[in-house]
PDB file of C-alpha atoms in Angstrom:
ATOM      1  CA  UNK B1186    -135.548  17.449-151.903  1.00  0.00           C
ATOM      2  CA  UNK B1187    -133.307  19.645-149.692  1.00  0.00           C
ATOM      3  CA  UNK B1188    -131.524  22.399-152.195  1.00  0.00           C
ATOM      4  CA  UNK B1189    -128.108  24.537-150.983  1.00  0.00           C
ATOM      5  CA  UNK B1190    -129.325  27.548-152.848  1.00  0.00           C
ATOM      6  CA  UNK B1191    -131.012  30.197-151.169  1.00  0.00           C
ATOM      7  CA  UNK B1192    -133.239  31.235-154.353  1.00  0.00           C
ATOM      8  CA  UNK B1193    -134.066  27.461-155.425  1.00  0.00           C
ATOM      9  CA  UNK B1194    -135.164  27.127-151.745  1.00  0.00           C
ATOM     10  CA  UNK B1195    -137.484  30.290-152.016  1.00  0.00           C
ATOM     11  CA  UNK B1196    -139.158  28.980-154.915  1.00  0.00           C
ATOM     12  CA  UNK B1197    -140.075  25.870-152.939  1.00  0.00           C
ATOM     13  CA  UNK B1198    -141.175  27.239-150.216  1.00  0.00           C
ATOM     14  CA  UNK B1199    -143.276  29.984-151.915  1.00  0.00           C
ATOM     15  CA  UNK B1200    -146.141  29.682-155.015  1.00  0.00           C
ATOM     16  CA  UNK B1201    -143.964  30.597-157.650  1.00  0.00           C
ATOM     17  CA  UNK B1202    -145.682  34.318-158.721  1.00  0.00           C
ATOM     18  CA  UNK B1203    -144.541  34.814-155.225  1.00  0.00           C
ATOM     19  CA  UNK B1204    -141.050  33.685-155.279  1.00  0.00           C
ATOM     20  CA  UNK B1205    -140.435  35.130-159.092  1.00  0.00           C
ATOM     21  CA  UNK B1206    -140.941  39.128-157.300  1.00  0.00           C
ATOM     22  CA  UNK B1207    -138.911  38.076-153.850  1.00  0.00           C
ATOM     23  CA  UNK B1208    -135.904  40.218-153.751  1.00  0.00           C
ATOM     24  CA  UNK B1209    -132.371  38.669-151.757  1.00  0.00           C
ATOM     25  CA  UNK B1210    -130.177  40.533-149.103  1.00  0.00           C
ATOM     26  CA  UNK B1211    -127.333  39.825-147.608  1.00  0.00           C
ATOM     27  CA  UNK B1212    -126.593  42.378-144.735  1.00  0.00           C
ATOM     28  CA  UNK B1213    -123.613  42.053-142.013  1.00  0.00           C
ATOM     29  CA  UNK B1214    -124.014  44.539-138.702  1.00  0.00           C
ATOM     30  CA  UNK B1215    -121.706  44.605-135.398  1.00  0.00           C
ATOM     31  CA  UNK B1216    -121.386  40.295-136.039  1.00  0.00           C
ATOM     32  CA  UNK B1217    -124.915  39.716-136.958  1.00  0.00           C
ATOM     33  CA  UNK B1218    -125.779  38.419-140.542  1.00  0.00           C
ATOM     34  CA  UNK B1219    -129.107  38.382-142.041  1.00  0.00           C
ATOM     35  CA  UNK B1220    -129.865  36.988-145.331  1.00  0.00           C
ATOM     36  CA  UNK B1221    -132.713  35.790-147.144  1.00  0.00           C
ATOM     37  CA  UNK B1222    -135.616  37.412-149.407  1.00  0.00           C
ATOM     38  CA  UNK B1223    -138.365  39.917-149.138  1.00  0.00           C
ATOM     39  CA  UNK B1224    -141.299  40.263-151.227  1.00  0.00           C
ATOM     40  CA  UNK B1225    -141.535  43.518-153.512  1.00  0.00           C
ATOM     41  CA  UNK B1226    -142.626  46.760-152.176  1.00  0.00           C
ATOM     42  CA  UNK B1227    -146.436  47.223-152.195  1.00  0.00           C
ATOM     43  CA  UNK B1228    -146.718  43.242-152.555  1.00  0.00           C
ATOM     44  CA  UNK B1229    -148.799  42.169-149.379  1.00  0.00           C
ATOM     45  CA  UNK B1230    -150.870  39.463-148.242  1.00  0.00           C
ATOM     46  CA  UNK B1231    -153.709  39.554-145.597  1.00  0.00           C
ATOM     47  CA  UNK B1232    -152.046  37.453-142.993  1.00  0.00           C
ATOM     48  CA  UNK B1233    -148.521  37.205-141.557  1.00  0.00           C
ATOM     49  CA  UNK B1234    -148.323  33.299-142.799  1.00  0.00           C
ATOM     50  CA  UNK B1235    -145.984  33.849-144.734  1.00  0.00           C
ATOM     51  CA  UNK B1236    -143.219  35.387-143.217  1.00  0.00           C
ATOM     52  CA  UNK B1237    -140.888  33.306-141.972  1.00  0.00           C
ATOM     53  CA  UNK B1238    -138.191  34.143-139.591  1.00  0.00           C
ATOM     54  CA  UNK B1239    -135.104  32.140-138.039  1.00  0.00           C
ATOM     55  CA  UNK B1240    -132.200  32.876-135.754  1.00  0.00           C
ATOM     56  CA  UNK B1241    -129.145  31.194-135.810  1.00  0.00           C
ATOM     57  CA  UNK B1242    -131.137  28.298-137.721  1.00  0.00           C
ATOM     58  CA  UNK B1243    -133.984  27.759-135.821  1.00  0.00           C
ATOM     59  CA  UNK B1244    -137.508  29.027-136.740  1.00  0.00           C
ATOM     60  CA  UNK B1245    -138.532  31.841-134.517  1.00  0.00           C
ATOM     61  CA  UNK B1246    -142.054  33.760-133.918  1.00  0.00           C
ATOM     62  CA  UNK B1247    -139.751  36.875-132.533  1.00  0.00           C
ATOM     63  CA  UNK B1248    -141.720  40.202-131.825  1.00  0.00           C
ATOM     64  CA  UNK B1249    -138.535  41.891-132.122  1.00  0.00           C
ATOM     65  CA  UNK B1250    -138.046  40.618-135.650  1.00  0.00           C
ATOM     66  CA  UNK B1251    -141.759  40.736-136.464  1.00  0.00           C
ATOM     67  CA  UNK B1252    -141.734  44.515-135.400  1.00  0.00           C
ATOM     68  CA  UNK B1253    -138.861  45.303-137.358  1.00  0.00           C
ATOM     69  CA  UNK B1254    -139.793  43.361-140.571  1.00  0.00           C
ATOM     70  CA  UNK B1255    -143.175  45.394-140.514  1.00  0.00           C
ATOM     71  CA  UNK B1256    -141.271  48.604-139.870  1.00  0.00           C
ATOM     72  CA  UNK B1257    -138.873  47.714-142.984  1.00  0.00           C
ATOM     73  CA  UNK B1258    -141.704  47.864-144.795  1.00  0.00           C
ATOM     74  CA  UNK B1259    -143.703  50.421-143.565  1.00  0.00           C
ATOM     75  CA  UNK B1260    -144.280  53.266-146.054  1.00  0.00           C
ATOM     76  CA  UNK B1261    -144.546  49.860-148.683  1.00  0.00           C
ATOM     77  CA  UNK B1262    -147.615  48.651-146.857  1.00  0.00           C
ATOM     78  CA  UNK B1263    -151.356  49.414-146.087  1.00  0.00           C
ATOM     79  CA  UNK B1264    -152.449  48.900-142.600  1.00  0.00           C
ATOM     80  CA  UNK B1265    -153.239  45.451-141.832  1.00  0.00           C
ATOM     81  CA  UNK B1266    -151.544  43.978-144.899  1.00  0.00           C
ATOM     82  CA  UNK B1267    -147.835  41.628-144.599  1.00  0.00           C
ATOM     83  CA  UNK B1268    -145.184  41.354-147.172  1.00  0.00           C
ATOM     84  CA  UNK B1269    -143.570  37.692-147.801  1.00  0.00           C
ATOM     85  CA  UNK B1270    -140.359  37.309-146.122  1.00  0.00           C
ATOM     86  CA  UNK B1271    -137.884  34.466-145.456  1.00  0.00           C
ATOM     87  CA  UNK B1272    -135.083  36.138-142.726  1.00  0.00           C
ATOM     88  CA  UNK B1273    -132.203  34.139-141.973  1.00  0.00           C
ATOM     89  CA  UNK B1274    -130.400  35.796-138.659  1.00  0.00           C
ATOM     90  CA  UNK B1275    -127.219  34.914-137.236  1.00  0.00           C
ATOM     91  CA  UNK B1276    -125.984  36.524-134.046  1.00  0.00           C
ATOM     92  CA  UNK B1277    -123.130  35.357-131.832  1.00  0.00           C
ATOM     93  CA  UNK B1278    -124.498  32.930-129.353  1.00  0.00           C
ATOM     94  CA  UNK B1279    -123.447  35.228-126.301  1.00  0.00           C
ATOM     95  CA  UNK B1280    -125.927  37.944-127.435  1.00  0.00           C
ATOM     96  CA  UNK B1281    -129.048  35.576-127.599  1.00  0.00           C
ATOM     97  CA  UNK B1282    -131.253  33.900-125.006  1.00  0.00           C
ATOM     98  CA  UNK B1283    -133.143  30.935-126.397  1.00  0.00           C
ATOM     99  CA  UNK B1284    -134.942  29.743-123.273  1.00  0.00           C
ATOM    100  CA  UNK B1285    -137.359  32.513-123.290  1.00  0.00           C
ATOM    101  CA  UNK B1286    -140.204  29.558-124.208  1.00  0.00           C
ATOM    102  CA  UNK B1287    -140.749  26.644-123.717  1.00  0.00           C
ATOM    103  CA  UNK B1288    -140.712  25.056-127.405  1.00  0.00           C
ATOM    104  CA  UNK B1289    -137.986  27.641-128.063  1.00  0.00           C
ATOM    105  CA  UNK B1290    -140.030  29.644-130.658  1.00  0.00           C
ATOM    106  CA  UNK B1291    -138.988  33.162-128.768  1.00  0.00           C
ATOM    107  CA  UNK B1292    -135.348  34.602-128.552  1.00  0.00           C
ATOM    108  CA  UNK B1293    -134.386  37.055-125.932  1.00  0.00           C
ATOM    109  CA  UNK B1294    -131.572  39.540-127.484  1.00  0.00           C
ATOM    110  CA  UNK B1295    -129.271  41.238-125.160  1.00  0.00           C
ATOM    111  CA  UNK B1296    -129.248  44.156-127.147  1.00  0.00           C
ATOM    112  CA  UNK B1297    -132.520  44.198-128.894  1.00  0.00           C
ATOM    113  CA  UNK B1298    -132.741  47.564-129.946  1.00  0.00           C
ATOM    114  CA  UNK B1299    -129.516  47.315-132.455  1.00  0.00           C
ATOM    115  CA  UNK B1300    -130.917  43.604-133.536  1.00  0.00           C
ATOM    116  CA  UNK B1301    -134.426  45.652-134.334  1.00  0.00           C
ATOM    117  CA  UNK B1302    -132.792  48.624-135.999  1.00  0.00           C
ATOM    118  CA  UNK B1303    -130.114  46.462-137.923  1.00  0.00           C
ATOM    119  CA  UNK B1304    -133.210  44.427-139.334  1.00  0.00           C
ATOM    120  CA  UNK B1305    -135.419  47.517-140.018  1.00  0.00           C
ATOM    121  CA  UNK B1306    -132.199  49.119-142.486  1.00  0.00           C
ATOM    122  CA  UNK B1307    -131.604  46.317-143.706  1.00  0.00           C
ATOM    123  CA  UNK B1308    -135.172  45.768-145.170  1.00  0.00           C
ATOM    124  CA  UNK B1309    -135.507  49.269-146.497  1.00  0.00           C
ATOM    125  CA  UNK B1310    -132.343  49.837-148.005  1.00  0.00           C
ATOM    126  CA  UNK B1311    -133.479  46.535-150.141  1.00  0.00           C
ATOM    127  CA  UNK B1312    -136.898  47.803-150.941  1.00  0.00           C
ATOM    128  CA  UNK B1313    -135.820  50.719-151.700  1.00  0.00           C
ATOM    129  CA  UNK B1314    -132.401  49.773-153.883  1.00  0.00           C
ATOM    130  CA  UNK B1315    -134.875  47.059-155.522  1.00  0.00           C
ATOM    131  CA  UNK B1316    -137.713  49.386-156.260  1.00  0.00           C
ATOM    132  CA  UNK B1317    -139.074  52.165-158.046  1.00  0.00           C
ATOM    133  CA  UNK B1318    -141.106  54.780-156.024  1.00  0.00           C
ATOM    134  CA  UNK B1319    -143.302  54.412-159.276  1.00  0.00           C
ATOM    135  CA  UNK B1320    -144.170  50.912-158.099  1.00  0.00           C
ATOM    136  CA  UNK B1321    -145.728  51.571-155.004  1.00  0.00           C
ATOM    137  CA  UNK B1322    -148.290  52.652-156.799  1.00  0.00           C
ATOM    138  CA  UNK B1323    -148.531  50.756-159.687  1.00  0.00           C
ATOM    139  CA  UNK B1324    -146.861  52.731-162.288  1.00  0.00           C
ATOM    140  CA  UNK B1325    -143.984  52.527-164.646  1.00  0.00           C
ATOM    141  CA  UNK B1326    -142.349  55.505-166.310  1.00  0.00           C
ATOM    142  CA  UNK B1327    -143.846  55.660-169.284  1.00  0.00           C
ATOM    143  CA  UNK B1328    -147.169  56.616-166.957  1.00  0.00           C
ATOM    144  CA  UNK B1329    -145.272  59.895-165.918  1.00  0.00           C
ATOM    145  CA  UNK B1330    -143.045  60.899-168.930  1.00  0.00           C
ATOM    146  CA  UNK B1331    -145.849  60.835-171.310  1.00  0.00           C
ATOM    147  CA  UNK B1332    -148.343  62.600-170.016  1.00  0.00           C
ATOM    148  CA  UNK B1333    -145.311  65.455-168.963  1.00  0.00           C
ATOM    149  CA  UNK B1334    -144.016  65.238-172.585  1.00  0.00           C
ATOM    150  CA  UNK B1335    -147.813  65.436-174.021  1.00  0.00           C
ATOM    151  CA  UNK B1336    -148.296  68.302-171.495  1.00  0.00           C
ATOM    152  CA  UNK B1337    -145.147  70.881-172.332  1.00  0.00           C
ATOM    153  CA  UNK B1338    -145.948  69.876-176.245  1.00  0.00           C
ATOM    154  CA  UNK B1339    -150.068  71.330-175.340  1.00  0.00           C
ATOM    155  CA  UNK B1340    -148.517  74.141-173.866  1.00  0.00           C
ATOM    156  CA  UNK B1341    -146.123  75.289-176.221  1.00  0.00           C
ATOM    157  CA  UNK B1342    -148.758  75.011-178.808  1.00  0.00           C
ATOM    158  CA  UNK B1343    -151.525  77.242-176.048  1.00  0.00           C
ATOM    159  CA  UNK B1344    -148.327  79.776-176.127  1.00  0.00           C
ATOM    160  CA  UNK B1345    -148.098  80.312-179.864  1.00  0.00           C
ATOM    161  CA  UNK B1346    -145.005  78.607-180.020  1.00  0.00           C
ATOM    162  CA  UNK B1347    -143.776  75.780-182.276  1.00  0.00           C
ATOM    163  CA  UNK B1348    -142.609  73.057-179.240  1.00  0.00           C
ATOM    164  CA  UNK B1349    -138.588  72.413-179.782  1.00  0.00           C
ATOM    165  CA  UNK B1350    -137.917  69.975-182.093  1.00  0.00           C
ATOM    166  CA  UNK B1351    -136.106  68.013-179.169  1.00  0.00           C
ATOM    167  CA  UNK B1352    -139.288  67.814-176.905  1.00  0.00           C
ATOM    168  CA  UNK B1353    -141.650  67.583-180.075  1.00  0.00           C
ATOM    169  CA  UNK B1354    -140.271  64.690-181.935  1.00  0.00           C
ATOM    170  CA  UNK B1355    -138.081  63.293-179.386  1.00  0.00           C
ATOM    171  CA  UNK B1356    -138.569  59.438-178.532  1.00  0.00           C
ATOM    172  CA  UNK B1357    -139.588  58.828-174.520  1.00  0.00           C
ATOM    173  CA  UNK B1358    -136.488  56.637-173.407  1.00  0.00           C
ATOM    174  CA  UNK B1359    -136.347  54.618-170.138  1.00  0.00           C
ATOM    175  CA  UNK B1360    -133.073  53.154-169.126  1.00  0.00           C
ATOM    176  CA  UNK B1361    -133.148  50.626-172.219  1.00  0.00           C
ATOM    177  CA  UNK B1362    -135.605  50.979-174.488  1.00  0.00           C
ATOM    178  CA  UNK B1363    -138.006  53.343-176.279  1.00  0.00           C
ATOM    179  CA  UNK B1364    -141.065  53.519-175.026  1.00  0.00           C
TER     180      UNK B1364
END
Protein backbone atom coordinates (compact mmCIF):
# COMPACT_ATOMS: atom_id res chain seq x y z
CA UNK A 1 0.00 0.00 0.00
CA UNK A 2 1.43 3.40 -1.06
CA UNK A 3 2.38 5.41 2.42
CA UNK A 4 2.98 9.57 2.42
CA UNK A 5 5.65 9.19 5.02
CA UNK A 6 9.10 9.15 4.13
CA UNK A 7 10.20 6.77 7.17
CA UNK A 8 7.07 4.30 6.82
CA UNK A 9 8.18 4.14 3.13
CA UNK A 10 11.87 3.24 4.15
CA UNK A 11 10.78 0.51 6.22
CA UNK A 12 9.01 -1.01 3.22
CA UNK A 13 11.35 -0.75 1.00
CA UNK A 14 14.23 -1.98 3.24
CA UNK A 15 14.48 -5.43 5.68
CA UNK A 16 13.64 -3.82 8.72
CA UNK A 17 17.34 -4.17 10.75
CA UNK A 18 18.12 -2.07 7.79
CA UNK A 19 15.58 0.57 7.89
CA UNK A 20 15.60 0.70 12.02
CA UNK A 21 19.70 2.26 11.61
CA UNK A 22 18.74 4.53 8.29
CA UNK A 23 19.26 8.05 9.28
CA UNK A 24 16.84 11.09 7.34
CA UNK A 25 18.12 14.43 5.75
CA UNK A 26 16.61 17.05 4.47
CA UNK A 27 19.18 19.43 2.72
CA UNK A 28 18.24 22.64 0.44
CA UNK A 29 21.38 24.10 -1.87
CA UNK A 30 21.22 27.01 -4.66
CA UNK A 31 17.21 25.46 -5.46
CA UNK A 32 18.07 21.87 -5.22
CA UNK A 33 16.45 19.69 -2.41
CA UNK A 34 17.54 16.35 -1.44
CA UNK A 35 15.87 14.29 1.08
CA UNK A 36 15.67 10.84 2.02
CA UNK A 37 17.80 8.32 4.32
CA UNK A 38 21.25 6.93 4.57
CA UNK A 39 22.34 3.93 6.27
CA UNK A 40 24.68 4.40 9.47
CA UNK A 41 28.28 5.04 9.16
CA UNK A 42 30.38 1.84 8.87
CA UNK A 43 27.00 -0.05 7.84
CA UNK A 44 27.80 -1.50 4.26
CA UNK A 45 26.68 -4.09 2.04
CA UNK A 46 28.69 -5.89 -0.76
CA UNK A 47 26.78 -4.57 -3.69
CA UNK A 48 25.35 -1.18 -4.68
CA UNK A 49 21.59 -2.84 -4.79
CA UNK A 50 20.54 -1.05 -2.51
CA UNK A 51 21.00 2.39 -3.08
CA UNK A 52 18.47 3.96 -4.65
CA UNK A 53 18.57 7.28 -6.26
CA UNK A 54 15.86 9.64 -8.00
CA UNK A 55 15.75 13.08 -9.53
CA UNK A 56 12.93 15.11 -9.66
CA UNK A 57 10.86 11.74 -9.09
CA UNK A 58 12.14 9.49 -11.40
CA UNK A 59 14.58 6.63 -10.55
CA UNK A 60 18.01 7.38 -11.81
CA UNK A 61 21.38 5.16 -12.17
CA UNK A 62 23.37 8.76 -12.14
CA UNK A 63 27.28 8.49 -11.93
CA UNK A 64 27.23 11.89 -10.70
CA UNK A 65 25.05 10.93 -7.77
CA UNK A 66 26.61 7.48 -7.42
CA UNK A 67 30.11 9.24 -7.15
CA UNK A 68 29.02 11.59 -4.71
CA UNK A 69 26.97 9.19 -2.47
CA UNK A 70 30.24 7.00 -2.26
CA UNK A 71 32.31 10.10 -1.55
CA UNK A 72 29.70 11.08 1.35
CA UNK A 73 30.65 8.17 2.75
CA UNK A 74 34.04 7.70 2.20
CA UNK A 75 36.13 7.66 5.41
CA UNK A 76 32.67 5.43 6.70
CA UNK A 77 33.46 2.71 4.21
CA UNK A 78 35.98 -0.11 3.28
CA UNK A 79 36.89 -0.39 -0.28
CA UNK A 80 34.47 -2.23 -2.25
CA UNK A 81 31.69 -2.08 0.34
CA UNK A 82 28.08 0.37 -0.27
CA UNK A 83 26.02 1.95 2.37
CA UNK A 84 22.00 1.80 1.93
CA UNK A 85 20.65 4.92 0.63
CA UNK A 86 17.26 6.18 -0.63
CA UNK A 87 18.12 10.01 -2.28
CA UNK A 88 15.30 11.98 -3.30
CA UNK A 89 16.74 15.06 -5.62
CA UNK A 90 14.91 17.90 -6.85
CA UNK A 91 16.53 20.43 -9.14
CA UNK A 92 14.79 23.07 -11.25
CA UNK A 93 13.94 21.55 -14.55
CA UNK A 94 16.19 24.15 -16.50
CA UNK A 95 19.36 22.72 -14.84
CA UNK A 96 18.68 19.00 -15.86
CA UNK A 97 18.87 17.06 -19.12
CA UNK A 98 16.83 13.88 -19.04
CA UNK A 99 17.38 12.62 -22.58
CA UNK A 100 20.84 11.55 -21.94
CA UNK A 101 19.35 7.65 -22.42
CA UNK A 102 17.21 6.16 -23.91
CA UNK A 103 14.92 4.64 -20.99
CA UNK A 104 15.75 7.88 -19.18
CA UNK A 105 17.75 6.19 -16.34
CA UNK A 106 20.77 8.96 -16.80
CA UNK A 107 20.43 12.80 -16.07
CA UNK A 108 22.75 15.27 -17.59
CA UNK A 109 23.25 18.33 -14.96
CA UNK A 110 24.25 21.62 -16.28
CA UNK A 111 26.25 22.27 -13.45
CA UNK A 112 27.32 18.94 -12.20
CA UNK A 113 30.05 19.78 -10.12
CA UNK A 114 27.77 21.90 -7.47
CA UNK A 115 24.94 18.94 -7.87
CA UNK A 116 28.08 16.43 -6.87
CA UNK A 117 29.49 18.60 -4.12
CA UNK A 118 25.95 19.64 -2.71
CA UNK A 119 25.24 15.75 -2.46
CA UNK A 120 28.72 14.82 -1.06
CA UNK A 121 28.04 17.66 2.18
CA UNK A 122 25.06 16.79 2.46
CA UNK A 123 25.83 13.04 3.20
CA UNK A 124 28.66 13.76 5.57
CA UNK A 125 27.35 16.40 7.56
CA UNK A 126 24.50 13.57 8.31
CA UNK A 127 26.92 10.83 9.06
CA UNK A 128 28.75 12.72 10.88
CA UNK A 129 25.87 14.83 13.03
CA UNK A 130 24.24 11.16 13.35
CA UNK A 131 27.33 9.36 14.46
CA UNK A 132 29.88 8.78 16.89
CA UNK A 133 33.54 8.51 15.62
CA UNK A 134 33.40 5.59 18.27
CA UNK A 135 31.08 3.77 15.89
CA UNK A 136 33.11 3.43 13.03
CA UNK A 137 34.74 1.13 14.75
CA UNK A 138 32.50 -0.56 16.79
CA UNK A 139 32.81 1.02 20.08
CA UNK A 140 30.76 2.89 22.57
CA UNK A 141 32.17 5.07 25.32
CA UNK A 142 32.24 3.04 27.97
CA UNK A 143 35.13 1.06 25.71
CA UNK A 144 37.35 4.28 26.06
CA UNK A 145 36.47 5.87 29.49
CA UNK A 146 37.08 2.76 31.35
CA UNK A 147 40.04 1.56 30.42
CA UNK A 148 41.39 5.63 30.76
CA UNK A 149 39.73 5.76 34.23
CA UNK A 150 41.24 2.11 35.17
CA UNK A 151 44.55 3.44 33.71
CA UNK A 152 45.14 7.02 35.74
CA UNK A 153 43.67 4.92 38.96
CA UNK A 154 46.99 2.07 38.09
CA UNK A 155 49.07 4.91 37.85
CA UNK A 156 48.40 6.87 40.72
CA UNK A 157 48.71 3.77 42.72
CA UNK A 158 52.54 2.89 40.55
CA UNK A 159 53.27 6.68 41.86
CA UNK A 160 52.70 6.14 45.56
CA UNK A 161 49.81 8.18 45.52
CA UNK A 162 46.28 7.59 46.84
CA UNK A 163 44.17 8.34 43.23
CA UNK A 164 41.68 11.52 44.02
CA UNK A 165 38.71 10.58 45.45
CA UNK A 166 36.94 12.16 42.29
CA UNK A 167 38.75 9.85 39.71
CA UNK A 168 38.83 6.86 42.31
CA UNK A 169 35.26 6.48 43.25
CA UNK A 170 33.71 8.53 40.67
CA UNK A 171 30.83 6.82 38.53
CA UNK A 172 31.76 6.70 34.45
CA UNK A 173 28.76 8.88 33.06
CA UNK A 174 27.77 9.06 29.35
CA UNK A 175 25.30 11.65 28.32
CA UNK A 176 22.40 9.81 30.35
CA UNK A 177 23.24 7.19 32.29
CA UNK A 178 25.90 5.53 34.46
CA UNK A 179 27.73 3.21 32.97
Amino acid sequence: APVGDLVARIRQVFDPEIAAGMHTLDERHAGMHLSGAVSAAGESFGSARRMFLFVNGRWVQDRVLFRAVMEGYRTYLLKGRYPAVALFLDVPGESLDVNVHPAKLEVRFSDAETVQRFVIEAVRETLRAKASPLGRWGLTERDVLVPEIEARRRAARLAGVDAPASAAHAPIVSDDAEI
